[in-house]
mmCIF file of C-alpha atoms in Angstrom:
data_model
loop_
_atom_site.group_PDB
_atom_site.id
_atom_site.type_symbol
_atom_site.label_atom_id
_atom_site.label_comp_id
_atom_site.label_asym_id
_atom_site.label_seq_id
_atom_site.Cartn_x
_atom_site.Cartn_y
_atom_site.Cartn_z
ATOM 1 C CA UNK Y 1 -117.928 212.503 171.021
ATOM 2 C CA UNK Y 2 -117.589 211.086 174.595
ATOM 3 C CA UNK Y 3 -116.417 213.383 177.290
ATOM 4 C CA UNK Y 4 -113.828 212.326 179.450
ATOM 5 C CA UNK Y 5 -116.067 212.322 182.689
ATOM 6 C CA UNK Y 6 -118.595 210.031 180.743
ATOM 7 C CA UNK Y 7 -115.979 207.590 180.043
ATOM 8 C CA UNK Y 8 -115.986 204.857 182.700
ATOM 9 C CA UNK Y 9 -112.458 204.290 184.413
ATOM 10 C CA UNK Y 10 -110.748 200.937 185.078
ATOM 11 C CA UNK Y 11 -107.849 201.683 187.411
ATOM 12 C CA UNK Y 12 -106.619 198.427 186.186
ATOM 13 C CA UNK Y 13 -105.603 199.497 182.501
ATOM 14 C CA UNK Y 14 -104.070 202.271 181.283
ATOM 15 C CA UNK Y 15 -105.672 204.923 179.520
ATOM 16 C CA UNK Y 16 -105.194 205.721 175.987
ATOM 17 C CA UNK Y 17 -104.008 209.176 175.032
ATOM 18 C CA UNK Y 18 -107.196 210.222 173.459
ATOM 19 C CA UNK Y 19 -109.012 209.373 176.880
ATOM 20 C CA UNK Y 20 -105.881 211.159 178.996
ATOM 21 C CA UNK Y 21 -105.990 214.483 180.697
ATOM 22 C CA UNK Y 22 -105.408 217.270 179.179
ATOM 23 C CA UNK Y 23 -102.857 218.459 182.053
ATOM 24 C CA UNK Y 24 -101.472 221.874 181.756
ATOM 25 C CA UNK Y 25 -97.805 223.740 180.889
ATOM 26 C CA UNK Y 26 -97.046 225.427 184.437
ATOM 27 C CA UNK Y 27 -94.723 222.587 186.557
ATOM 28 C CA UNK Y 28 -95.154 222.035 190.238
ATOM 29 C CA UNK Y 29 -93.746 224.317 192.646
ATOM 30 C CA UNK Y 30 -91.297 222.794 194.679
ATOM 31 C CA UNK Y 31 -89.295 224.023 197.757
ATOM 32 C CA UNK Y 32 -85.561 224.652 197.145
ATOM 33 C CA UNK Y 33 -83.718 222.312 199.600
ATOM 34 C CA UNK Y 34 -84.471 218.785 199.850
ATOM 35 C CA UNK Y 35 -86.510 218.276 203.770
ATOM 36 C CA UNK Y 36 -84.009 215.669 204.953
ATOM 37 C CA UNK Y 37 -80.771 216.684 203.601
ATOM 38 C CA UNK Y 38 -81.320 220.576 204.253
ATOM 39 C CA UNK Y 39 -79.052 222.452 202.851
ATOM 40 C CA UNK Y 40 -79.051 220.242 199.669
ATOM 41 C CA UNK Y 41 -80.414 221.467 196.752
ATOM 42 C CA UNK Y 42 -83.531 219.444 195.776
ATOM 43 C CA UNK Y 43 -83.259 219.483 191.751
ATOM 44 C CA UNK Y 44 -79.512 220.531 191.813
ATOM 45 C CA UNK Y 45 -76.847 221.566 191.140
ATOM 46 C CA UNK Y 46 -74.718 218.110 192.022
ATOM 47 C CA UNK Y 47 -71.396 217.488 192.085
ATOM 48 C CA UNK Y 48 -70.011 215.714 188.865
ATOM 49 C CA UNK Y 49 -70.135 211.963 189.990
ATOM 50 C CA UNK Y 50 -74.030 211.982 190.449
ATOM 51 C CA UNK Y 51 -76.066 209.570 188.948
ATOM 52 C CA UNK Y 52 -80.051 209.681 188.276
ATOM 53 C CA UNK Y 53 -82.391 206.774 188.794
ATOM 54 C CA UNK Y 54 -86.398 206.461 188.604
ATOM 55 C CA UNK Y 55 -88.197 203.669 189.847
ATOM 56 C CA UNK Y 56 -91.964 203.023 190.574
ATOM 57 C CA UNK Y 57 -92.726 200.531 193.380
ATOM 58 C CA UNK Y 58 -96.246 201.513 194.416
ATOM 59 C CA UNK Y 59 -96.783 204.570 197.136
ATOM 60 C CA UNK Y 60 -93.671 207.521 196.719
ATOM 61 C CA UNK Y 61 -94.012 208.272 199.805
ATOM 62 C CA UNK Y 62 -92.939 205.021 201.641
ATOM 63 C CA UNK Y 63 -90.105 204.567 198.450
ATOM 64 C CA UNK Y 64 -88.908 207.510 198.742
ATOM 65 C CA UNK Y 65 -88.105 207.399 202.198
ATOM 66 C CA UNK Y 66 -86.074 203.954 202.048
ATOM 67 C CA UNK Y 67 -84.076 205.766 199.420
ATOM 68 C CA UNK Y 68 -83.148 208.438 201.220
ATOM 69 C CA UNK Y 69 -82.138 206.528 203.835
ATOM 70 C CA UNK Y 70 -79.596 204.843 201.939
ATOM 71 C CA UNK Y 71 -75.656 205.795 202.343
ATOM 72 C CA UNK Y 72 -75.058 207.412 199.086
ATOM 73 C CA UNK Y 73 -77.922 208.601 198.070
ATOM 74 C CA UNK Y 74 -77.680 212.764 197.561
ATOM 75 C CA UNK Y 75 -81.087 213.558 196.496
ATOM 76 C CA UNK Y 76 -84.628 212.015 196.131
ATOM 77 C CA UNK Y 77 -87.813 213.903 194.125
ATOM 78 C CA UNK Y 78 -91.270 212.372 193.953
ATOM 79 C CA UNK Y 79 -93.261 212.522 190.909
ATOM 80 C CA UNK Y 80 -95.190 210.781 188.087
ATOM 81 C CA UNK Y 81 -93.835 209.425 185.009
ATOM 82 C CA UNK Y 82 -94.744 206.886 182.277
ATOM 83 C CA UNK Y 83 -97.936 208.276 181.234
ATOM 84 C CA UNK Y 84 -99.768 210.821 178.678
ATOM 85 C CA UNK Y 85 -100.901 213.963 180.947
ATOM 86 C CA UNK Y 86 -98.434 216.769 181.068
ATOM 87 C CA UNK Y 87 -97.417 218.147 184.628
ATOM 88 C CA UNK Y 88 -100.943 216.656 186.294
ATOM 89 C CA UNK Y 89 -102.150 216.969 189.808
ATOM 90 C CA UNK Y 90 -102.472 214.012 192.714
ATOM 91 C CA UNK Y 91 -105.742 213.936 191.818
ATOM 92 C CA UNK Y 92 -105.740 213.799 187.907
ATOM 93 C CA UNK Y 93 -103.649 211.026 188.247
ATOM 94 C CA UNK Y 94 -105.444 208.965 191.008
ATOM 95 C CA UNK Y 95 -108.248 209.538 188.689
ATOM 96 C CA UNK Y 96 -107.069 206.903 186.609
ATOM 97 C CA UNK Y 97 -106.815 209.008 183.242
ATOM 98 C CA UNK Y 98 -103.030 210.042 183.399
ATOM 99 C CA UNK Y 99 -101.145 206.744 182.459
ATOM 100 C CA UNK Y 100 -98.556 207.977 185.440
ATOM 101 C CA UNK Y 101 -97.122 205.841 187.627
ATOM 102 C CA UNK Y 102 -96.023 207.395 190.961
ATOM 103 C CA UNK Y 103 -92.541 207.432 190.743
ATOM 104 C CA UNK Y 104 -88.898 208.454 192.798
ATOM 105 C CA UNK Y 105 -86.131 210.182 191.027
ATOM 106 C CA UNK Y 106 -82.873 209.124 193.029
ATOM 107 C CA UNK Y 107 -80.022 211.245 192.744
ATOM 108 C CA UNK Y 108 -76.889 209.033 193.786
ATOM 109 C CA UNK Y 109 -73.298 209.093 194.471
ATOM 110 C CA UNK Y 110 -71.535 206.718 192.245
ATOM 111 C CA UNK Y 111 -68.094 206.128 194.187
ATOM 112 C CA UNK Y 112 -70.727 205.384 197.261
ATOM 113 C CA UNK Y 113 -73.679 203.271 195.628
ATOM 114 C CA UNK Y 114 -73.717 201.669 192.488
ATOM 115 C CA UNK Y 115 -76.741 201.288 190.439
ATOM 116 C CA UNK Y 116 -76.837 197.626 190.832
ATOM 117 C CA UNK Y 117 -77.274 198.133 194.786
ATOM 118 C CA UNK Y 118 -80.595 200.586 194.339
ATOM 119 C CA UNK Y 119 -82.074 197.776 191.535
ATOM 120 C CA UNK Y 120 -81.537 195.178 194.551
ATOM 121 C CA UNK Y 121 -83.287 197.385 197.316
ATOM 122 C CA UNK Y 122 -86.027 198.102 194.002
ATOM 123 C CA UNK Y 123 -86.612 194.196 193.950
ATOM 124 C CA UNK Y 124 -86.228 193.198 197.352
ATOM 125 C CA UNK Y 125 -88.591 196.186 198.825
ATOM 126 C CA UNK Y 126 -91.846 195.495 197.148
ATOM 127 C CA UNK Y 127 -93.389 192.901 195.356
ATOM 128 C CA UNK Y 128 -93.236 193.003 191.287
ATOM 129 C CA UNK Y 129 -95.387 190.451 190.336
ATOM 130 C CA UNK Y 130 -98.617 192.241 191.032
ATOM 131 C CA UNK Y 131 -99.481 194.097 187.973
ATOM 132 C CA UNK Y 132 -101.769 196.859 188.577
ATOM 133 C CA UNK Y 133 -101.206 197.554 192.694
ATOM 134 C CA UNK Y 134 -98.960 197.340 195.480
ATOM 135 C CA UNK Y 135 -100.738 195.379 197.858
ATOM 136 C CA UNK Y 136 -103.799 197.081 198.738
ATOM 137 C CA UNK Y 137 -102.946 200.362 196.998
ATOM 138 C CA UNK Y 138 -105.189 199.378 193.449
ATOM 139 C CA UNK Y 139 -104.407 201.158 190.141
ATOM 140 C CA UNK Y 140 -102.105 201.916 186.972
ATOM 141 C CA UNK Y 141 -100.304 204.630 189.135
ATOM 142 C CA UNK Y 142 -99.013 201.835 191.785
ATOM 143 C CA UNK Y 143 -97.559 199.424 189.120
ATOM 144 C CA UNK Y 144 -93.998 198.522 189.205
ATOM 145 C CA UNK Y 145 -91.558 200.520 186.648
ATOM 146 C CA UNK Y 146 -87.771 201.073 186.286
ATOM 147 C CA UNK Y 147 -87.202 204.003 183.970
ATOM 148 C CA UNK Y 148 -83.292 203.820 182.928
ATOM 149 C CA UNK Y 149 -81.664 207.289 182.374
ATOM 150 C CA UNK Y 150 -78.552 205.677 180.050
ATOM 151 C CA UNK Y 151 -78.374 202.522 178.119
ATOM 152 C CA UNK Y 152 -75.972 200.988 180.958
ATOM 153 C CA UNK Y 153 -79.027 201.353 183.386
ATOM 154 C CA UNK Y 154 -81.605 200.008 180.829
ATOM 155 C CA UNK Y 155 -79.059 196.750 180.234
ATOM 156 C CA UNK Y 156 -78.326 196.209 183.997
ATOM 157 C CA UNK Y 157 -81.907 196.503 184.710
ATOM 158 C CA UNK Y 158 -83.221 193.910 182.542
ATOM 159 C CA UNK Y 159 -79.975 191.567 183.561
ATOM 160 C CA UNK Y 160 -81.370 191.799 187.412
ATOM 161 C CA UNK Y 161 -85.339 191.603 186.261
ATOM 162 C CA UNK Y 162 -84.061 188.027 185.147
ATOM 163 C CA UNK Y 163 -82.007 186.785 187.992
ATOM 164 C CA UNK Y 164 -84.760 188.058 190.599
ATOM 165 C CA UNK Y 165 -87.382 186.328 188.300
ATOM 166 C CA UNK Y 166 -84.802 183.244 189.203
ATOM 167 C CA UNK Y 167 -85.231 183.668 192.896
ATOM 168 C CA UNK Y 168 -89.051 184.210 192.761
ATOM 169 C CA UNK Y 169 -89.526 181.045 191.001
ATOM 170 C CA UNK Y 170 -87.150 178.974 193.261
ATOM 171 C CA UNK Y 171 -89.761 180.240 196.214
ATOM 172 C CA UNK Y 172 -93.045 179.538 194.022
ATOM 173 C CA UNK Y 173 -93.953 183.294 193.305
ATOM 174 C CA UNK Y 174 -95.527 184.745 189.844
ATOM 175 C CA UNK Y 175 -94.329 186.559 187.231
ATOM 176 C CA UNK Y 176 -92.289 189.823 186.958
ATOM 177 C CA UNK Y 177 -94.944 192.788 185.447
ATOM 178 C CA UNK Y 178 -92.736 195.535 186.049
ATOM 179 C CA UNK Y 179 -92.223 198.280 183.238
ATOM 180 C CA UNK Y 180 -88.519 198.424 182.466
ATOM 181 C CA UNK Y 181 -87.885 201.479 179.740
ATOM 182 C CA UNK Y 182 -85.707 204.242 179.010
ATOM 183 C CA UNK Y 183 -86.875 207.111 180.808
ATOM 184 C CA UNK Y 184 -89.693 209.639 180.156
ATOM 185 C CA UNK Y 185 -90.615 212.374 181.312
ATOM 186 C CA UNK Y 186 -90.536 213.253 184.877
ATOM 187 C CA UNK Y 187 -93.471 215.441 186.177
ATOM 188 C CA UNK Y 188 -92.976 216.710 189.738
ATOM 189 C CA UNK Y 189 -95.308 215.833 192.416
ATOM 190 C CA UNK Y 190 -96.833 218.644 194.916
ATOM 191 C CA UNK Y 191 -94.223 220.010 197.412
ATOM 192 C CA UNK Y 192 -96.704 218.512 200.341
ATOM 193 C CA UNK Y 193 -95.418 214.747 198.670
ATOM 194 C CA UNK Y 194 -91.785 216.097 198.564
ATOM 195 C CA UNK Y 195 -90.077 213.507 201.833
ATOM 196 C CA UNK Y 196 -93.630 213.081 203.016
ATOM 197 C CA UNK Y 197 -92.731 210.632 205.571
ATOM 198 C CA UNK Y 198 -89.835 213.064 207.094
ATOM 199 C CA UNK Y 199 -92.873 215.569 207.728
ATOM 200 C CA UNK Y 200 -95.490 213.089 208.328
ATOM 201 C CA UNK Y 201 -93.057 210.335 210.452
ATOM 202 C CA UNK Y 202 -96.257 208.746 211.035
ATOM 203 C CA UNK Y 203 -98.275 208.419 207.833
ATOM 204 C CA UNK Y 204 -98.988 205.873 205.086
ATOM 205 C CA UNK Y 205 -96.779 203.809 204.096
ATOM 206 C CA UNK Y 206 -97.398 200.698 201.850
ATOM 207 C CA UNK Y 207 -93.782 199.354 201.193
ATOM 208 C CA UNK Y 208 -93.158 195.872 201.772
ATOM 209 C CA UNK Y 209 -91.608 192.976 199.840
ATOM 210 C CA UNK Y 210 -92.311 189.041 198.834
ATOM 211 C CA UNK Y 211 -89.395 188.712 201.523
ATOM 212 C CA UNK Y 212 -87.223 187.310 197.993
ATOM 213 C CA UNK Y 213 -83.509 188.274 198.171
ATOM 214 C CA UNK Y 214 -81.339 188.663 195.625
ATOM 215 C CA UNK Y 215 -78.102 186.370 195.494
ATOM 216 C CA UNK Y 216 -75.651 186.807 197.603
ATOM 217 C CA UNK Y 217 -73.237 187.527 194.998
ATOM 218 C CA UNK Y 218 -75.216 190.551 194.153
ATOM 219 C CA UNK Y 219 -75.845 191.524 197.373
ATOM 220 C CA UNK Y 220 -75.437 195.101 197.917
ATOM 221 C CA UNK Y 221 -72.545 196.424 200.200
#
């Protein structure tokens, strides 16, 4: 039998589940209110014409702050998603041996941004074709993933994965790697990660883009 700290990790592929972290049933703890917002409840309850979007685009910290930031927007949670480990710690899943990919939940206003609009700002605000990373951030938990929460998301998703794929081969860029699937679980991240950036104005952040738009046509309002 090998034990999990004998087996050698390669941040570059994803674990299997028999290698994965056992993780543990007790969630995160997370403050009430959302930092930025205030008096808005982080997890809920929203009004009835809220939407919820996940998307992976290396860092949370420097995603989730461009989210927020965007008219529309009620909500945004950090957390990890796409992986095997059940509610696991920062750690655990820098380790390598979660699957997770660091994620943002995005709790939106429909009648103030469409879906279509966050998928644009999700293309245009890193770069997809990297596999593995997000510039110098190296590992399975920086990779690029869109995790659709109805089949209208999962459709729209793919449709704008191959008209950005359009644009980055008109300027000579690589392939699209990101992980477009219906959603899985969520997992919370630690309340410190919760709107890091709004605490920490002056942290880490890794966000940046191949500088690709997407057409005009689709160009968010």
């Amino acid at each position: 039998m090998v034990l999990r700290s004998e087996i050698l990790v390669n941040k570059n592929v994803l674990p299997t589940k028999e290698q994965a972290l056992p993780g543990r049933e007790t969630p995160m703890a997370l403050p009430e209110n959302h930092f930025v917002f205030k008096d808005t409840p982080l997890l809920g309850p929203f009004f009835d014409d809220v939407e919820f979007a996940i998307f992976g685009l290396g860092c949370f910290w420097g995603a989730e702050r461009r989210f927020w930031q965007r008219e529309g927007v009620v909500s945004t949670v950090v957390g990890y998603a796409g992986g095997f480990t059940p509610n696991p710690t920062y750690e655990e899943v820098c380790s390598g041996l979660t699957g997770h990919a660091e994620v943002v939940l995005v709790v939106f206003d429909k009648a103030k941004v469409s879906y279509q609009d966050l998928l644009n700002m999700f293309w245009e605000l890193h770069n997809p074709t990297q596999g593995m990373r997000q510039g110098n951030d190296i590992g399975t938990q920086y990779r690029s993933v869109v995790y659709a929460t109805t089949p209208e998301q999962l459709d729209a998703a793919n449709k704008s994965k191959a008209v950005y794929q359009a644009e980055l081969n008109k300027a000579g860029l690589g392939e699209i790697s990101t992980e477009i699937e219906q959603a899985p679980t969520v997992y919370f991240a630690e309340a410190y990660h919760q709107q890091y950036l709004a605490k920490n104005p002056e942290g880490y952040c890794g966000i940046g883009g191949t500088g690709v738009c997407m057409p005009p046509s689709l160009a968010g309002n």
